[in-house]
Amino acid sequence: MFTPFSAPPTPRERPLACEVARIDILHISKIDQIEHAFSARLFIQLILRGGQHDAALLEGFNEPAPEFSLRPSATWLLHQFHFPNALKLEFAERKVTKMGADDLHMILRVDGTFLQHFQLHDFPYDSQTLQVHLSSHCANEGVAPVRFKWSPFTVKLQRPTHFALKDVWELDKPVRLDL
């Protein structure tokens, strides 16, 4: 908060860069060609480089219901992430952690059912791509814009180690990140 004798907080001049550090597909199940949907459990880790040096990002650290301000906290930003193609979504974990002396890591663990249009022209020899879309409610023109970025040296994309549907489906393509 600000007092009558202090300047009010101002919006960020540049978008916050959320670096994608890790995406693990922990589990894929219930691939349903009729409903055009699949269920998955995901672990996503994003980094705010130098975030520990920004007092606004640290404000209200891991509050259950963070409030908006002109310079919102990392916890508020974490609550703005959503999955546009999710039919059903449950956040199993949503937290911000301090890593090292500089960075803040935003962690999401979600269970969801995701809409996916299946191309079934070559059934039963078809090949499908399962996509999960992650975006932010923070508008580019707003006071707290967010930009996703990644580095091939830091991002880890992990396929599921246990695939319950391996008798019916074959995982043959690598996991891919498109920004």
PDB file of C-alpha atoms in Angstrom:
ATOM      1  CA  MET A   1       0.000   0.000   0.000  1.00  0.00           C
ATOM      2  CA  PHE A   2       1.058   3.605  -0.351  1.00  0.00           C
ATOM      3  CA  THR A   3       0.581   6.549   1.960  1.00  0.00           C
ATOM      4  CA  PRO A   4      -0.561  10.026   0.882  1.00  0.00           C
ATOM      5  CA  PHE A   5       3.109  11.087   0.990  1.00  0.00           C
ATOM      6  CA  SER A   6       4.485   8.312  -1.205  1.00  0.00           C
ATOM      7  CA  ALA A   7       4.127   7.755  -4.918  1.00  0.00           C
ATOM      8  CA  PRO A   8       1.586   5.120  -5.956  1.00  0.00           C
ATOM      9  CA  PRO A   9       2.950   1.988  -7.617  1.00  0.00           C
ATOM     10  CA  THR A  10       3.235   2.167 -11.378  1.00  0.00           C
ATOM     11  CA  PRO A  11       2.613  -0.577 -13.917  1.00  0.00           C
ATOM     12  CA  ARG A  12       5.552  -2.538 -15.275  1.00  0.00           C
ATOM     13  CA  GLU A  13       7.299  -0.963 -18.242  1.00  0.00           C
ATOM     14  CA  ARG A  14       8.002  -4.295 -19.947  1.00  0.00           C
ATOM     15  CA  PRO A  15       6.263  -7.668 -19.867  1.00  0.00           C
ATOM     16  CA  LEU A  16       7.469 -10.089 -17.218  1.00  0.00           C
ATOM     17  CA  ALA A  17       9.383 -12.916 -18.852  1.00  0.00           C
ATOM     18  CA  CYS A  18       8.197 -16.300 -17.573  1.00  0.00           C
ATOM     19  CA  GLU A  19      10.860 -18.757 -18.640  1.00  0.00           C
ATOM     20  CA  VAL A  20       9.550 -22.274 -19.189  1.00  0.00           C
ATOM     21  CA  ALA A  21      11.937 -24.506 -17.256  1.00  0.00           C
ATOM     22  CA  ARG A  22      10.152 -27.834 -17.164  1.00  0.00           C
ATOM     23  CA  ILE A  23       7.061 -29.578 -18.457  1.00  0.00           C
ATOM     24  CA  ASP A  24       6.492 -33.142 -17.312  1.00  0.00           C
ATOM     25  CA  ILE A  25       3.613 -35.217 -18.615  1.00  0.00           C
ATOM     26  CA  LEU A  26       3.129 -37.371 -15.547  1.00  0.00           C
ATOM     27  CA  HIS A  27       0.191 -39.385 -16.794  1.00  0.00           C
ATOM     28  CA  ILE A  28      -2.053 -39.678 -19.869  1.00  0.00           C
ATOM     29  CA  SER A  29      -5.357 -41.540 -19.673  1.00  0.00           C
ATOM     30  CA  LYS A  30      -8.852 -41.722 -21.091  1.00  0.00           C
ATOM     31  CA  ILE A  31      -8.120 -40.892 -24.716  1.00  0.00           C
ATOM     32  CA  ASP A  32     -11.649 -40.627 -26.093  1.00  0.00           C
ATOM     33  CA  GLN A  33     -12.038 -40.281 -29.882  1.00  0.00           C
ATOM     34  CA  ILE A  34     -15.820 -39.860 -29.665  1.00  0.00           C
ATOM     35  CA  GLU A  35     -15.683 -37.014 -27.128  1.00  0.00           C
ATOM     36  CA  HIS A  36     -12.500 -35.607 -28.726  1.00  0.00           C
ATOM     37  CA  ALA A  37     -10.801 -35.368 -25.343  1.00  0.00           C
ATOM     38  CA  PHE A  38      -8.042 -36.877 -23.234  1.00  0.00           C
ATOM     39  CA  SER A  39      -7.040 -36.703 -19.585  1.00  0.00           C
ATOM     40  CA  ALA A  40      -3.553 -35.866 -18.364  1.00  0.00           C
ATOM     41  CA  ARG A  41      -1.584 -34.959 -15.258  1.00  0.00           C
ATOM     42  CA  LEU A  42       1.084 -32.288 -15.823  1.00  0.00           C
ATOM     43  CA  PHE A  43       3.877 -30.653 -13.869  1.00  0.00           C
ATOM     44  CA  ILE A  44       4.920 -27.205 -15.129  1.00  0.00           C
ATOM     45  CA  GLN A  45       7.757 -25.072 -13.763  1.00  0.00           C
ATOM     46  CA  LEU A  46       8.266 -21.447 -14.819  1.00  0.00           C
ATOM     47  CA  ILE A  47      11.102 -19.151 -13.741  1.00  0.00           C
ATOM     48  CA  LEU A  48      11.021 -15.423 -13.031  1.00  0.00           C
ATOM     49  CA  ARG A  49      14.741 -14.612 -13.365  1.00  0.00           C
ATOM     50  CA  GLY A  50      15.865 -12.140 -10.689  1.00  0.00           C
ATOM     51  CA  GLY A  51      12.377 -12.226  -9.137  1.00  0.00           C
ATOM     52  CA  GLN A  52      13.707 -12.211  -5.576  1.00  0.00           C
ATOM     53  CA  HIS A  53      15.018  -8.683  -6.150  1.00  0.00           C
ATOM     54  CA  ASP A  54      11.542  -7.320  -7.018  1.00  0.00           C
ATOM     55  CA  ALA A  55       9.640  -6.414  -3.833  1.00  0.00           C
ATOM     56  CA  ALA A  56       6.312  -6.367  -5.708  1.00  0.00           C
ATOM     57  CA  LEU A  57       6.754  -9.962  -6.896  1.00  0.00           C
ATOM     58  CA  LEU A  58       7.479 -11.107  -3.317  1.00  0.00           C
ATOM     59  CA  GLU A  59       4.481  -9.336  -1.770  1.00  0.00           C
ATOM     60  CA  GLY A  60       1.901 -11.720  -0.300  1.00  0.00           C
ATOM     61  CA  PHE A  61       4.174 -14.698  -0.932  1.00  0.00           C
ATOM     62  CA  ASN A  62       1.974 -17.798  -1.538  1.00  0.00           C
ATOM     63  CA  GLU A  63      -1.231 -16.275  -0.194  1.00  0.00           C
ATOM     64  CA  PRO A  64      -4.269 -18.470  -0.945  1.00  0.00           C
ATOM     65  CA  ALA A  65      -6.213 -15.569  -2.545  1.00  0.00           C
ATOM     66  CA  PRO A  66      -3.750 -12.917  -3.758  1.00  0.00           C
ATOM     67  CA  GLU A  67      -5.048  -9.437  -4.504  1.00  0.00           C
ATOM     68  CA  PHE A  68      -4.367  -7.462  -7.662  1.00  0.00           C
ATOM     69  CA  SER A  69      -2.200  -4.339  -7.589  1.00  0.00           C
ATOM     70  CA  LEU A  70      -0.592  -2.244 -10.304  1.00  0.00           C
ATOM     71  CA  ARG A  71       2.575  -4.255  -9.679  1.00  0.00           C
ATOM     72  CA  PRO A  72       1.141  -7.683  -8.887  1.00  0.00           C
ATOM     73  CA  SER A  73       2.904 -10.399  -6.953  1.00  0.00           C
ATOM     74  CA  ALA A  74       4.282 -13.644  -8.363  1.00  0.00           C
ATOM     75  CA  THR A  75       1.518 -15.474  -6.491  1.00  0.00           C
ATOM     76  CA  TRP A  76      -1.147 -13.343  -8.207  1.00  0.00           C
ATOM     77  CA  LEU A  77       0.508 -13.989 -11.603  1.00  0.00           C
ATOM     78  CA  LEU A  78       0.534 -17.732 -10.920  1.00  0.00           C
ATOM     79  CA  HIS A  79      -3.240 -17.621 -10.342  1.00  0.00           C
ATOM     80  CA  GLN A  80      -3.695 -15.989 -13.780  1.00  0.00           C
ATOM     81  CA  PHE A  81      -2.442 -18.997 -15.736  1.00  0.00           C
ATOM     82  CA  HIS A  82      -5.174 -21.028 -17.385  1.00  0.00           C
ATOM     83  CA  PHE A  83      -5.620 -23.817 -19.893  1.00  0.00           C
ATOM     84  CA  PRO A  84      -7.970 -22.696 -22.720  1.00  0.00           C
ATOM     85  CA  ASN A  85      -8.571 -26.208 -24.076  1.00  0.00           C
ATOM     86  CA  ALA A  86      -9.357 -27.701 -20.640  1.00  0.00           C
ATOM     87  CA  LEU A  87     -12.852 -29.097 -20.238  1.00  0.00           C
ATOM     88  CA  LYS A  88     -12.202 -29.948 -16.602  1.00  0.00           C
ATOM     89  CA  LEU A  89      -9.223 -28.845 -14.521  1.00  0.00           C
ATOM     90  CA  GLU A  90      -8.019 -29.338 -10.974  1.00  0.00           C
ATOM     91  CA  PHE A  91      -4.924 -27.674  -9.532  1.00  0.00           C
ATOM     92  CA  ALA A  92      -3.180 -30.245  -7.347  1.00  0.00           C
ATOM     93  CA  GLU A  93      -0.367 -27.788  -6.596  1.00  0.00           C
ATOM     94  CA  ARG A  94       0.136 -24.095  -7.278  1.00  0.00           C
ATOM     95  CA  LYS A  95       3.007 -22.359  -5.497  1.00  0.00           C
ATOM     96  CA  VAL A  96       5.918 -19.950  -5.819  1.00  0.00           C
ATOM     97  CA  THR A  97       9.327 -20.930  -4.448  1.00  0.00           C
ATOM     98  CA  LYS A  98      12.611 -19.076  -4.016  1.00  0.00           C
ATOM     99  CA  MET A  99      15.491 -20.787  -5.798  1.00  0.00           C
ATOM    100  CA  GLY A 100      19.058 -19.742  -5.180  1.00  0.00           C
ATOM    101  CA  ALA A 101      19.696 -16.099  -4.391  1.00  0.00           C
ATOM    102  CA  ASP A 102      17.875 -14.556  -7.353  1.00  0.00           C
ATOM    103  CA  ASP A 103      15.051 -16.481  -8.986  1.00  0.00           C
ATOM    104  CA  LEU A 104      11.430 -17.261  -8.248  1.00  0.00           C
ATOM    105  CA  HIS A 105       9.990 -20.529  -9.550  1.00  0.00           C
ATOM    106  CA  MET A 106       6.268 -20.847 -10.215  1.00  0.00           C
ATOM    107  CA  ILE A 107       5.049 -24.426  -9.979  1.00  0.00           C
ATOM    108  CA  LEU A 108       1.811 -25.860 -11.345  1.00  0.00           C
ATOM    109  CA  ARG A 109       0.676 -29.460 -10.995  1.00  0.00           C
ATOM    110  CA  VAL A 110      -2.651 -30.019 -12.737  1.00  0.00           C
ATOM    111  CA  ASP A 111      -5.047 -32.849 -13.499  1.00  0.00           C
ATOM    112  CA  GLY A 112      -7.317 -32.138 -16.412  1.00  0.00           C
ATOM    113  CA  THR A 113      -9.422 -33.286 -19.308  1.00  0.00           C
ATOM    114  CA  PHE A 114      -8.414 -31.469 -22.468  1.00  0.00           C
ATOM    115  CA  LEU A 115     -10.312 -30.947 -25.698  1.00  0.00           C
ATOM    116  CA  GLN A 116      -8.493 -32.243 -28.772  1.00  0.00           C
ATOM    117  CA  HIS A 117      -9.868 -32.526 -32.293  1.00  0.00           C
ATOM    118  CA  PHE A 118      -8.851 -35.972 -33.525  1.00  0.00           C
ATOM    119  CA  GLN A 119      -8.191 -36.633 -37.217  1.00  0.00           C
ATOM    120  CA  LEU A 120      -9.766 -40.055 -37.748  1.00  0.00           C
ATOM    121  CA  HIS A 121      -9.592 -40.298 -41.563  1.00  0.00           C
ATOM    122  CA  ASP A 122      -6.968 -43.070 -41.443  1.00  0.00           C
ATOM    123  CA  PHE A 123      -8.578 -45.023 -38.593  1.00  0.00           C
ATOM    124  CA  PRO A 124      -7.472 -47.549 -37.317  1.00  0.00           C
ATOM    125  CA  TYR A 125      -3.960 -46.559 -38.481  1.00  0.00           C
ATOM    126  CA  ASP A 126      -4.279 -42.905 -37.536  1.00  0.00           C
ATOM    127  CA  SER A 127      -1.776 -40.773 -35.659  1.00  0.00           C
ATOM    128  CA  GLN A 128      -2.878 -38.109 -33.191  1.00  0.00           C
ATOM    129  CA  THR A 129      -1.281 -35.120 -31.511  1.00  0.00           C
ATOM    130  CA  LEU A 130      -2.353 -34.417 -27.944  1.00  0.00           C
ATOM    131  CA  GLN A 131      -2.074 -30.728 -27.082  1.00  0.00           C
ATOM    132  CA  VAL A 132      -2.324 -28.811 -23.826  1.00  0.00           C
ATOM    133  CA  HIS A 133      -2.544 -25.030 -24.141  1.00  0.00           C
ATOM    134  CA  LEU A 134      -1.260 -22.766 -21.351  1.00  0.00           C
ATOM    135  CA  SER A 135      -1.897 -19.034 -21.390  1.00  0.00           C
ATOM    136  CA  SER A 136      -2.153 -16.093 -19.040  1.00  0.00           C
ATOM    137  CA  HIS A 137      -5.108 -13.833 -18.304  1.00  0.00           C
ATOM    138  CA  CYS A 138      -2.660 -10.908 -18.206  1.00  0.00           C
ATOM    139  CA  ALA A 139      -3.291  -8.831 -21.326  1.00  0.00           C
ATOM    140  CA  ASN A 140      -0.322  -7.585 -23.340  1.00  0.00           C
ATOM    141  CA  GLU A 141      -1.815  -4.091 -23.143  1.00  0.00           C
ATOM    142  CA  GLY A 142      -2.586  -4.364 -19.414  1.00  0.00           C
ATOM    143  CA  VAL A 143      -0.643  -3.255 -16.373  1.00  0.00           C
ATOM    144  CA  ALA A 144       0.940  -6.684 -15.802  1.00  0.00           C
ATOM    145  CA  PRO A 145       1.742  -8.286 -19.180  1.00  0.00           C
ATOM    146  CA  VAL A 146       3.466 -11.681 -19.214  1.00  0.00           C
ATOM    147  CA  ARG A 147       5.584 -13.169 -21.992  1.00  0.00           C
ATOM    148  CA  PHE A 148       6.495 -16.854 -22.123  1.00  0.00           C
ATOM    149  CA  LYS A 149      10.016 -17.699 -23.231  1.00  0.00           C
ATOM    150  CA  TRP A 150      12.247 -20.730 -23.152  1.00  0.00           C
ATOM    151  CA  SER A 151      15.809 -21.717 -23.597  1.00  0.00           C
ATOM    152  CA  PRO A 152      16.750 -25.069 -25.155  1.00  0.00           C
ATOM    153  CA  PHE A 153      19.479 -25.250 -22.493  1.00  0.00           C
ATOM    154  CA  THR A 154      17.093 -25.023 -19.532  1.00  0.00           C
ATOM    155  CA  VAL A 155      13.756 -26.494 -20.615  1.00  0.00           C
ATOM    156  CA  LYS A 156      13.090 -30.152 -19.886  1.00  0.00           C
ATOM    157  CA  LEU A 157      10.174 -31.813 -21.653  1.00  0.00           C
ATOM    158  CA  GLN A 158       9.406 -35.157 -20.117  1.00  0.00           C
ATOM    159  CA  ARG A 159       7.253 -37.922 -21.617  1.00  0.00           C
ATOM    160  CA  PRO A 160       5.277 -40.127 -19.269  1.00  0.00           C
ATOM    161  CA  THR A 161       7.332 -42.971 -17.839  1.00  0.00           C
ATOM    162  CA  HIS A 162       4.228 -45.083 -17.270  1.00  0.00           C
ATOM    163  CA  PHE A 163       1.630 -45.091 -20.040  1.00  0.00           C
ATOM    164  CA  ALA A 164      -1.435 -47.073 -18.989  1.00  0.00           C
ATOM    165  CA  LEU A 165      -2.878 -47.208 -22.521  1.00  0.00           C
ATOM    166  CA  LYS A 166       0.217 -48.684 -24.202  1.00  0.00           C
ATOM    167  CA  ASP A 167      -1.778 -51.722 -25.347  1.00  0.00           C
ATOM    168  CA  VAL A 168      -3.996 -49.467 -27.473  1.00  0.00           C
ATOM    169  CA  TRP A 169      -1.854 -46.379 -28.220  1.00  0.00           C
ATOM    170  CA  GLU A 170       1.805 -45.952 -29.078  1.00  0.00           C
ATOM    171  CA  LEU A 171       3.756 -42.852 -28.039  1.00  0.00           C
ATOM    172  CA  ASP A 172       6.118 -42.335 -30.950  1.00  0.00           C
ATOM    173  CA  LYS A 173       6.590 -38.564 -31.230  1.00  0.00           C
ATOM    174  CA  PRO A 174       8.653 -36.486 -28.814  1.00  0.00           C
ATOM    175  CA  VAL A 175       7.085 -33.938 -26.537  1.00  0.00           C
ATOM    176  CA  ARG A 176       7.227 -30.508 -28.175  1.00  0.00           C
ATOM    177  CA  LEU A 177       6.935 -26.958 -26.869  1.00  0.00           C
ATOM    178  CA  ASP A 178       5.509 -24.258 -29.145  1.00  0.00           C
ATOM    179  CA  LEU A 179       5.482 -20.619 -28.033  1.00  0.00           C
TER     180      LEU A 179
END
